[in-house]
Amino acid sequence: MTTLRDATTSVVEAVYLGDARIDVREAAAVPPAAGQVRIRVAYVGLCGTDLHIVHGAMDARVSTPLVFGHEMSGTIESLGEGVDGWLVGDRVTVMPLDWDGTCPACVAGHQHICQNLDFIGIDSPGALQTLWNVPASTVVALPPDLALEVAALVEPTAVAVHDVRRGEVAPGDRVVVLGGGPIGVLIATVARHTGAEVVIAEPDARRRAQIDELGHLTIDPHATDQAAWVTTWTGGAGADVVFEVSGAPSAVAASTGLAKVRGTVVVVAIHGAPREVDLKQVFWRELRLLGARVYERTDFEAAAELLAAGVVPSELLVTAIVPLTGVRAAFDDLEQGRAMKILVDVAGAATR
């Protein structure tokens, strides 16, 4: 790694080049434009979307070279012209959604799923760089007692908050989460905090052991008749809410058979291909089938408060913290199931 000559004029960044290639390099820093905030990035979490990018599964969407990453924490380093309400040194995270404000979805009040949405870190440069310029409108303040390494979990926690809110989970509900990855675990955590009873269906034994450490009930869907188990668990009724988080065709096929009469199935996973859905169950039980995509600002703010309050067991979720030069190996660990959540110490790159 090259030693930085001036940490305000140079940036160290992790870049996706295409063909599953990642480079960590030094580049010139760009001052924030009008309406932008420049953030000195502290930590970045790696997620399944990042893994899809590195696999090349999103090559039709992303432009290379791409600085990726969107789960982050940091401090404001400088302000662009016209930015009010922020101070240099403020501790922040970023809600990485930049909408146009004019499309039908935005006009209807659904800006977070703008029809022309720029998801920052996918459609435009992301957080795996020591200095990052973002629209001031995307910046979210952190609670004063929330450590920066924990604050890197605000974005995925906000996903879970939005999903649970979308599913209208209520105290006393029986909730089934299909898939025990980080988002599935966070959904289970937020749902349990809401007052629901939760079970996570996860086929991987190593991951089930990690989830058990977090105090969640788990079942192996390959070794257990899920429908029969849920029927017994719910006294014959079925689950109030089912979250499909795994992305597996078998989970989609099973999901509508697990919900109660007038229950809800929330589709959280991104499915790259059409799936078979048992629509007879949707008809027969008058189910609600909902999509849940990204989050709104209220979800981000609620997520930050949950993390500050210790509701989310960050110390058990975060498997490792690696340097910026360790991003490639970190993806290998995620792909092989050796880690639940990995953070990248981006700030450390500025001192090497």
Short mmCIF file of C-alpha atoms in Angstrom, two decimals:
data_model
loop_
_atom_site.label_atom_id
_atom_site.label_comp_id
_atom_site.label_asym_id
_atom_site.label_seq_id
_atom_site.Cartn_x
_atom_site.Cartn_y
_atom_site.Cartn_z
CA MET A 1 0.00 0.00 0.00
CA THR A 2 1.32 3.43 -0.96
CA THR A 3 1.79 5.82 1.95
CA LEU A 4 -0.46 8.81 1.50
CA ARG A 5 1.37 12.10 1.09
CA ASP A 6 -1.66 14.21 1.99
CA ALA A 7 -4.78 12.60 3.36
CA THR A 8 -6.93 15.54 2.21
CA THR A 9 -5.81 15.46 -1.44
CA SER A 10 -5.47 11.69 -1.93
CA VAL A 11 -7.95 8.86 -1.52
CA VAL A 12 -7.41 5.14 -1.05
CA GLU A 13 -10.26 3.20 -2.62
CA ALA A 14 -11.41 -0.34 -3.36
CA VAL A 15 -12.57 -0.58 -6.96
CA TYR A 16 -14.48 -3.25 -8.85
CA LEU A 17 -12.93 -3.52 -12.32
CA GLY A 18 -15.19 -6.20 -13.81
CA ASP A 19 -14.50 -9.93 -14.32
CA ALA A 20 -14.48 -10.48 -10.52
CA ARG A 21 -11.41 -8.24 -10.19
CA ILE A 22 -10.91 -5.82 -7.27
CA ASP A 23 -8.11 -3.28 -7.02
CA VAL A 24 -7.12 -1.17 -4.02
CA ARG A 25 -5.50 1.99 -5.30
CA GLU A 26 -4.70 5.60 -4.58
CA ALA A 27 -6.49 8.39 -6.44
CA ALA A 28 -6.83 12.15 -6.27
CA ALA A 29 -9.45 13.45 -3.87
CA VAL A 30 -12.24 15.57 -5.35
CA PRO A 31 -13.59 18.49 -3.29
CA PRO A 32 -17.31 18.29 -2.50
CA ALA A 33 -19.53 20.00 -5.05
CA ALA A 34 -22.32 22.38 -4.14
CA GLY A 35 -24.88 20.55 -2.03
CA GLN A 36 -22.46 17.76 -1.16
CA VAL A 37 -20.77 16.66 2.06
CA ARG A 38 -17.33 15.05 2.10
CA ILE A 39 -17.10 12.25 4.66
CA ARG A 40 -13.96 10.68 6.08
CA VAL A 41 -15.12 7.07 6.05
CA ALA A 42 -14.44 4.98 9.16
CA TYR A 43 -15.98 1.53 8.57
CA VAL A 44 -17.85 -0.14 5.73
CA GLY A 45 -19.88 -3.35 5.99
CA LEU A 46 -19.81 -5.86 3.15
CA CYS A 47 -23.14 -7.33 2.09
CA GLY A 48 -24.77 -9.69 -0.38
CA THR A 49 -25.27 -6.94 -2.95
CA ASP A 50 -21.54 -6.22 -2.90
CA LEU A 51 -20.94 -9.93 -3.40
CA HIS A 52 -23.27 -9.90 -6.42
CA ILE A 53 -21.29 -6.98 -7.86
CA VAL A 54 -17.96 -8.76 -7.42
CA HIS A 55 -19.40 -11.93 -8.99
CA GLY A 56 -20.31 -9.89 -12.06
CA ALA A 57 -24.03 -10.52 -11.57
CA MET A 58 -24.72 -6.77 -11.81
CA ASP A 59 -22.40 -5.96 -14.72
CA ALA A 60 -25.35 -4.90 -16.85
CA ARG A 61 -26.13 -2.21 -14.27
CA VAL A 62 -22.84 -0.98 -12.85
CA SER A 63 -20.25 1.12 -14.62
CA THR A 64 -16.63 0.11 -14.09
CA PRO A 65 -14.36 0.99 -12.48
CA LEU A 66 -16.76 1.25 -9.54
CA VAL A 67 -15.96 2.18 -5.95
CA PHE A 68 -18.65 0.12 -4.23
CA GLY A 69 -19.97 -0.30 -0.68
CA HIS A 70 -22.93 1.41 1.00
CA GLU A 71 -23.06 0.27 4.67
CA MET A 72 -20.86 2.78 6.45
CA SER A 73 -20.01 5.20 9.23
CA GLY A 74 -17.68 8.19 9.35
CA THR A 75 -17.21 11.86 10.17
CA ILE A 76 -17.82 14.95 8.07
CA GLU A 77 -14.52 16.25 6.69
CA SER A 78 -15.77 19.26 4.68
CA LEU A 79 -18.92 20.87 3.31
CA GLY A 80 -19.78 21.91 -0.22
CA GLU A 81 -21.27 25.27 -1.06
CA GLY A 82 -24.79 25.82 0.18
CA VAL A 83 -24.81 22.99 2.75
CA ASP A 84 -26.41 23.97 6.06
CA GLY A 85 -27.19 22.03 9.21
CA TRP A 86 -23.94 20.06 9.38
CA LEU A 87 -20.56 20.73 10.97
CA VAL A 88 -17.11 19.39 10.23
CA GLY A 89 -16.51 16.53 12.67
CA ASP A 90 -20.15 15.45 12.88
CA ARG A 91 -20.44 11.66 13.16
CA VAL A 92 -22.72 10.34 10.45
CA THR A 93 -23.91 7.52 8.27
CA VAL A 94 -25.43 7.72 4.79
CA MET A 95 -28.80 6.56 3.50
CA PRO A 96 -27.51 5.74 0.01
CA LEU A 97 -30.60 6.68 -1.98
CA ASP A 98 -30.68 9.65 -4.34
CA TRP A 99 -34.09 10.12 -5.99
CA ASP A 100 -35.21 12.52 -8.70
CA GLY A 101 -38.32 13.82 -6.90
CA THR A 102 -40.30 14.06 -10.14
CA CYS A 103 -41.26 10.51 -11.19
CA PRO A 104 -44.74 9.12 -10.38
CA ALA A 105 -43.41 7.13 -7.40
CA CYS A 106 -41.76 10.23 -5.90
CA VAL A 107 -44.83 12.38 -6.50
CA ALA A 108 -46.90 9.72 -4.70
CA GLY A 109 -44.58 9.97 -1.68
CA HIS A 110 -42.53 6.84 -2.32
CA GLN A 111 -39.18 8.51 -2.98
CA HIS A 112 -37.20 5.59 -1.57
CA ILE A 113 -38.33 3.48 -4.53
CA CYS A 114 -38.02 6.23 -7.12
CA GLN A 115 -38.41 4.94 -10.66
CA ASN A 116 -35.07 6.55 -11.51
CA LEU A 117 -33.33 5.82 -8.21
CA ASP A 118 -29.57 6.24 -7.90
CA PHE A 119 -28.53 3.65 -5.33
CA ILE A 120 -25.22 5.08 -4.22
CA GLY A 121 -22.52 2.42 -4.17
CA ILE A 122 -24.11 0.61 -7.11
CA ASP A 123 -25.20 3.25 -9.60
CA SER A 124 -22.63 5.82 -8.44
CA PRO A 125 -19.41 5.70 -6.34
CA GLY A 126 -19.75 4.13 -2.89
CA ALA A 127 -18.16 4.11 0.53
CA LEU A 128 -15.04 1.94 0.14
CA GLN A 129 -12.81 5.00 -0.07
CA THR A 130 -11.17 7.10 2.59
CA LEU A 131 -12.94 10.31 1.47
CA TRP A 132 -16.46 10.11 0.02
CA ASN A 133 -18.59 12.88 -1.46
CA VAL A 134 -22.36 12.41 -1.11
CA PRO A 135 -25.46 14.60 -1.41
CA ALA A 136 -26.10 16.33 1.90
CA SER A 137 -29.69 15.06 1.73
CA THR A 138 -28.46 11.48 2.24
CA VAL A 139 -26.53 12.14 5.46
CA VAL A 140 -27.99 10.85 8.73
CA ALA A 141 -26.71 11.89 12.16
CA LEU A 142 -25.55 9.22 14.62
CA PRO A 143 -26.46 9.08 18.31
CA PRO A 144 -23.55 10.50 20.33
CA ASP A 145 -22.89 7.25 22.21
CA LEU A 146 -22.87 4.96 19.15
CA ALA A 147 -19.38 3.70 18.25
CA LEU A 148 -18.43 4.13 14.61
CA GLU A 149 -17.75 0.44 14.07
CA VAL A 150 -21.24 -0.38 15.37
CA ALA A 151 -22.74 2.46 13.34
CA ALA A 152 -21.64 0.71 10.14
CA LEU A 153 -24.58 -1.64 10.83
CA VAL A 154 -27.20 1.12 10.61
CA GLU A 155 -27.93 0.51 6.91
CA PRO A 156 -28.65 -3.26 7.15
CA THR A 157 -30.56 -2.69 10.39
CA ALA A 158 -32.65 -0.07 8.59
CA VAL A 159 -33.51 -2.72 5.99
CA ALA A 160 -34.81 -4.92 8.80
CA VAL A 161 -36.74 -2.08 10.42
CA HIS A 162 -38.41 -1.30 7.10
CA ASP A 163 -39.23 -4.96 6.46
CA VAL A 164 -40.78 -5.46 9.89
CA ARG A 165 -42.75 -2.24 9.52
CA ARG A 166 -43.88 -3.27 6.04
CA GLY A 167 -45.07 -6.61 7.43
CA GLU A 168 -46.96 -4.82 10.24
CA VAL A 169 -45.49 -7.16 12.84
CA ALA A 170 -47.27 -6.73 16.16
CA PRO A 171 -46.64 -7.89 19.74
CA GLY A 172 -47.58 -11.55 20.16
CA ASP A 173 -47.27 -12.37 16.45
CA ARG A 174 -45.65 -15.62 15.38
CA VAL A 175 -43.05 -14.80 12.73
CA VAL A 176 -41.10 -17.12 10.42
CA VAL A 177 -37.90 -15.88 8.79
CA LEU A 178 -36.71 -17.97 5.84
CA GLY A 179 -32.95 -17.49 5.63
CA GLY A 180 -30.46 -16.88 8.40
CA GLY A 181 -28.02 -14.45 6.78
CA PRO A 182 -27.34 -11.02 8.30
CA ILE A 183 -30.59 -9.48 7.04
CA GLY A 184 -32.63 -12.47 8.20
CA VAL A 185 -31.05 -12.28 11.65
CA LEU A 186 -31.64 -8.53 11.83
CA ILE A 187 -35.30 -8.96 10.81
CA ALA A 188 -35.68 -11.58 13.54
CA THR A 189 -34.02 -9.26 16.06
CA VAL A 190 -36.22 -6.28 15.21
CA ALA A 191 -39.37 -8.44 15.13
CA ARG A 192 -38.52 -9.92 18.53
CA HIS A 193 -37.93 -6.41 19.91
CA THR A 194 -41.39 -5.51 18.61
CA GLY A 195 -42.78 -8.30 20.79
CA ALA A 196 -43.15 -11.13 18.30
CA GLU A 197 -42.08 -14.75 18.72
CA VAL A 198 -39.69 -15.67 15.93
CA VAL A 199 -38.17 -18.75 14.31
CA ILE A 200 -35.45 -18.69 11.65
CA ALA A 201 -35.32 -21.47 9.06
CA GLU A 202 -31.69 -21.92 7.98
CA PRO A 203 -30.22 -25.05 6.36
CA ASP A 204 -26.54 -24.35 7.06
CA ALA A 205 -25.47 -25.90 10.39
CA ARG A 206 -22.60 -23.48 10.93
CA ARG A 207 -24.88 -20.50 10.43
CA ARG A 208 -27.55 -22.01 12.70
CA ALA A 209 -24.94 -22.29 15.44
CA GLN A 210 -24.11 -18.59 15.01
CA ILE A 211 -27.80 -17.70 15.18
CA ASP A 212 -28.31 -19.85 18.28
CA GLU A 213 -25.63 -17.74 19.99
CA LEU A 214 -27.85 -14.72 19.38
CA GLY A 215 -30.68 -16.41 21.27
CA HIS A 216 -32.96 -17.04 18.29
CA LEU A 217 -34.96 -20.21 17.73
CA THR A 218 -33.85 -22.04 14.57
CA ILE A 219 -34.94 -25.01 12.49
CA ASP A 220 -33.26 -26.86 9.64
CA PRO A 221 -35.71 -26.78 6.70
CA HIS A 222 -33.91 -29.71 5.05
CA ALA A 223 -34.30 -31.96 8.08
CA THR A 224 -37.68 -30.72 9.33
CA ASP A 225 -41.12 -30.56 7.76
CA GLN A 226 -41.42 -26.79 8.01
CA ALA A 227 -45.16 -26.65 7.44
CA ALA A 228 -45.87 -29.27 10.09
CA TRP A 229 -43.46 -27.62 12.54
CA VAL A 230 -45.02 -24.17 12.08
CA THR A 231 -48.53 -25.65 12.35
CA THR A 232 -47.63 -27.21 15.71
CA TRP A 233 -45.78 -24.08 16.90
CA THR A 234 -48.78 -21.87 16.14
CA GLY A 235 -51.45 -24.19 17.50
CA GLY A 236 -52.74 -24.99 14.04
CA ALA A 237 -53.10 -21.40 12.86
CA GLY A 238 -49.96 -20.72 10.81
CA ALA A 239 -47.56 -17.80 11.06
CA ASP A 240 -48.82 -14.24 11.22
CA VAL A 241 -45.93 -13.02 9.05
CA VAL A 242 -43.42 -14.93 6.90
CA PHE A 243 -40.29 -13.17 5.62
CA GLU A 244 -38.60 -14.71 2.56
CA VAL A 245 -34.98 -13.60 2.90
CA SER A 246 -33.04 -16.54 1.50
CA GLY A 247 -33.51 -16.05 -2.22
CA ALA A 248 -33.92 -19.81 -2.62
CA PRO A 249 -36.65 -21.15 -4.94
CA SER A 250 -37.61 -23.78 -2.36
CA ALA A 251 -38.20 -21.09 0.28
CA VAL A 252 -40.43 -19.11 -2.07
CA ALA A 253 -42.42 -22.25 -2.85
CA ALA A 254 -42.83 -23.00 0.87
CA SER A 255 -43.57 -19.47 2.07
CA THR A 256 -47.30 -19.22 1.33
CA GLY A 257 -47.93 -22.58 2.98
CA LEU A 258 -46.55 -21.32 6.29
CA ALA A 259 -48.80 -18.28 6.75
CA LYS A 260 -52.10 -18.22 8.60
CA VAL A 261 -55.48 -17.23 7.16
CA ARG A 262 -55.11 -13.58 6.19
CA GLY A 263 -51.44 -13.77 7.09
CA THR A 264 -48.66 -11.87 5.34
CA VAL A 265 -45.71 -13.01 3.24
CA VAL A 266 -43.00 -10.37 2.80
CA VAL A 267 -40.51 -10.87 -0.03
CA VAL A 268 -37.18 -9.38 1.05
CA ALA A 269 -34.62 -11.31 -1.03
CA ILE A 270 -33.70 -10.17 -4.52
CA HIS A 271 -34.64 -12.90 -6.97
CA GLY A 272 -32.80 -12.71 -10.25
CA ALA A 273 -35.20 -15.08 -11.98
CA PRO A 274 -38.96 -15.76 -11.80
CA ARG A 275 -39.99 -18.21 -9.06
CA GLU A 276 -42.87 -20.63 -8.63
CA VAL A 277 -45.34 -19.35 -6.03
CA ASP A 278 -48.17 -21.44 -4.59
CA LEU A 279 -50.95 -19.01 -5.45
CA LYS A 280 -53.63 -21.46 -4.38
CA GLN A 281 -52.56 -20.76 -0.79
CA VAL A 282 -52.73 -17.01 -1.46
CA PHE A 283 -56.30 -17.45 -2.72
CA TRP A 284 -57.40 -20.06 -0.16
CA ARG A 285 -56.10 -18.24 2.90
CA GLU A 286 -56.60 -14.68 1.58
CA LEU A 287 -52.92 -13.93 2.11
CA ARG A 288 -51.13 -10.64 1.57
CA LEU A 289 -48.01 -10.97 -0.58
CA LEU A 290 -45.78 -7.89 -0.17
CA GLY A 291 -42.46 -6.67 -1.45
CA ALA A 292 -40.03 -4.81 0.81
CA ARG A 293 -37.21 -2.86 -0.80
CA VAL A 294 -34.60 -0.66 0.91
CA TYR A 295 -35.87 1.84 3.55
CA GLU A 296 -37.03 5.33 4.40
CA ARG A 297 -35.34 7.92 6.57
CA THR A 298 -37.46 7.05 9.59
CA ASP A 299 -36.16 3.47 9.30
CA PHE A 300 -32.57 4.74 9.33
CA GLU A 301 -33.17 6.88 12.38
CA ALA A 302 -34.91 4.02 14.21
CA ALA A 303 -32.08 1.64 13.30
CA ALA A 304 -29.47 4.00 14.76
CA GLU A 305 -31.43 4.18 18.01
CA LEU A 306 -31.80 0.38 18.21
CA LEU A 307 -28.04 -0.03 17.80
CA ALA A 308 -27.30 2.68 20.37
CA ALA A 309 -29.66 0.95 22.82
CA GLY A 310 -27.88 -2.38 22.38
CA VAL A 311 -30.94 -4.12 20.91
CA VAL A 312 -28.86 -5.39 17.99
CA PRO A 313 -26.01 -7.65 19.23
CA SER A 314 -23.35 -6.11 17.01
CA GLU A 315 -20.48 -7.86 18.78
CA LEU A 316 -21.90 -11.24 17.76
CA LEU A 317 -23.01 -10.21 14.27
CA VAL A 318 -19.63 -8.80 13.23
CA THR A 319 -17.35 -11.76 12.56
CA ALA A 320 -14.24 -9.80 11.57
CA ILE A 321 -12.84 -6.35 10.84
CA VAL A 322 -10.36 -6.31 7.96
CA PRO A 323 -8.17 -3.64 6.36
CA LEU A 324 -9.06 -2.16 2.98
CA THR A 325 -6.44 -4.40 1.38
CA GLY A 326 -8.29 -7.43 2.76
CA VAL A 327 -11.54 -6.88 0.83
CA ARG A 328 -10.94 -9.66 -1.71
CA ALA A 329 -10.27 -12.27 1.00
CA ALA A 330 -13.27 -11.01 2.96
CA PHE A 331 -15.56 -11.78 0.03
CA ASP A 332 -14.14 -15.29 -0.11
CA ASP A 333 -15.02 -15.75 3.57
CA LEU A 334 -18.55 -14.46 3.03
CA GLU A 335 -19.08 -16.68 0.01
CA GLN A 336 -17.90 -19.78 1.86
CA GLY A 337 -20.13 -19.04 4.85
CA ARG A 338 -17.19 -18.47 7.19
CA ALA A 339 -18.53 -15.11 8.36
CA MET A 340 -21.83 -13.48 9.28
CA LYS A 341 -20.84 -9.83 8.79
CA ILE A 342 -17.43 -8.37 7.91
CA LEU A 343 -16.47 -4.72 8.36
CA VAL A 344 -13.71 -2.97 6.46
CA ASP A 345 -11.53 -0.54 8.43
CA VAL A 346 -11.34 2.16 5.78
CA ALA A 347 -9.96 4.86 8.07
CA GLY A 348 -6.91 2.72 8.73
CA ALA A 349 -5.93 2.98 5.06
CA ALA A 350 -5.25 6.69 5.48
CA THR A 351 -2.51 6.02 8.03
CA ARG A 352 -0.62 3.27 6.20
#
